Amino acid sequence: MHPPEETLLAFASGQADLPHRVMVEEHLDRCAPCCGALHEITAAGGALLAGLSPVPPPEGLWEELRRRIENAAPGRPATALPGMPLSTGARRELPADVEVRWRRTLARGARYAVLARDPFTGGVLLVGHMPPGRFFPRHRHAGREDTLVLAGGYADEWGRHDAGQYAVYPPGSQHRPLTDAGEECWVLARLERPNRLLGWRGWLERLLEGRSGARSA
Ligand SMILES: [Zn+2]
């Protein structure tokens, strides 16, 4: 599974938010077809832009451009994050001062940390880590959720998700992922509705929902 076309388009045109940039960079590192698609989009977009008449730039564009230019400066070190299976491209997109604060969940052995938050879209990037052969309780996605498997894999009601695969869960969807036996599972996730997930009440609420769902399953 690959990022949706509109996400690749947003990435190619510089409109993708920080979580999407990290996740698309990581996916491109492992996916030749998407690299090819991106080259086609870039070439077509350049031709199209050349024929457009100028419009006033959106608010915040200058600040974002400056940030991107600073980030793209040659020699900018890739953010370290030791032990995390991330590509150099993805590490370069991440803020240099990421402080990983692991949080436990009510699922035994599962933990997650917030890696970044986009100031313009409010999109949040999480890294998650699960032991092998373990269920994460059933939960509902309040908003769209993008996931990218970094290592290991999992299966859920939607299918199998192996390392490098990208999936989009629509708002209101539910699942109960089971990590593959024999390998720890690492994922990146982008959430559009951070408030519900990040507050401890939201977590508790979601996990309790999951537990009652698991009991009745
Ligand atoms: Zn792809």
Coordinates of C-alpha atoms in Angstrom, one line a residue, residues 140-145 158 168-174:
R140 CA -11.9 4.1 16.8
H141 CA -10.1 6.8 14.7
A142 CA -11.7 10.1 15.5
G143 CA -10.1 11.7 12.4
R144 CA -8.2 10.4 9.4
E145 CA -5.2 8.3 10.5
W158 CA -8.1 -4.2 6.6
V168 CA -5.0 5.5 5.5
Y169 CA -7.8 4.8 7.9
P170 CA -10.8 7.0 7.3
P171 CA -12.5 9.0 10.2
G172 CA -14.8 6.7 12.2
S173 CA -13.0 3.5 11.2
Q174 CA -12.0 0.9 13.8

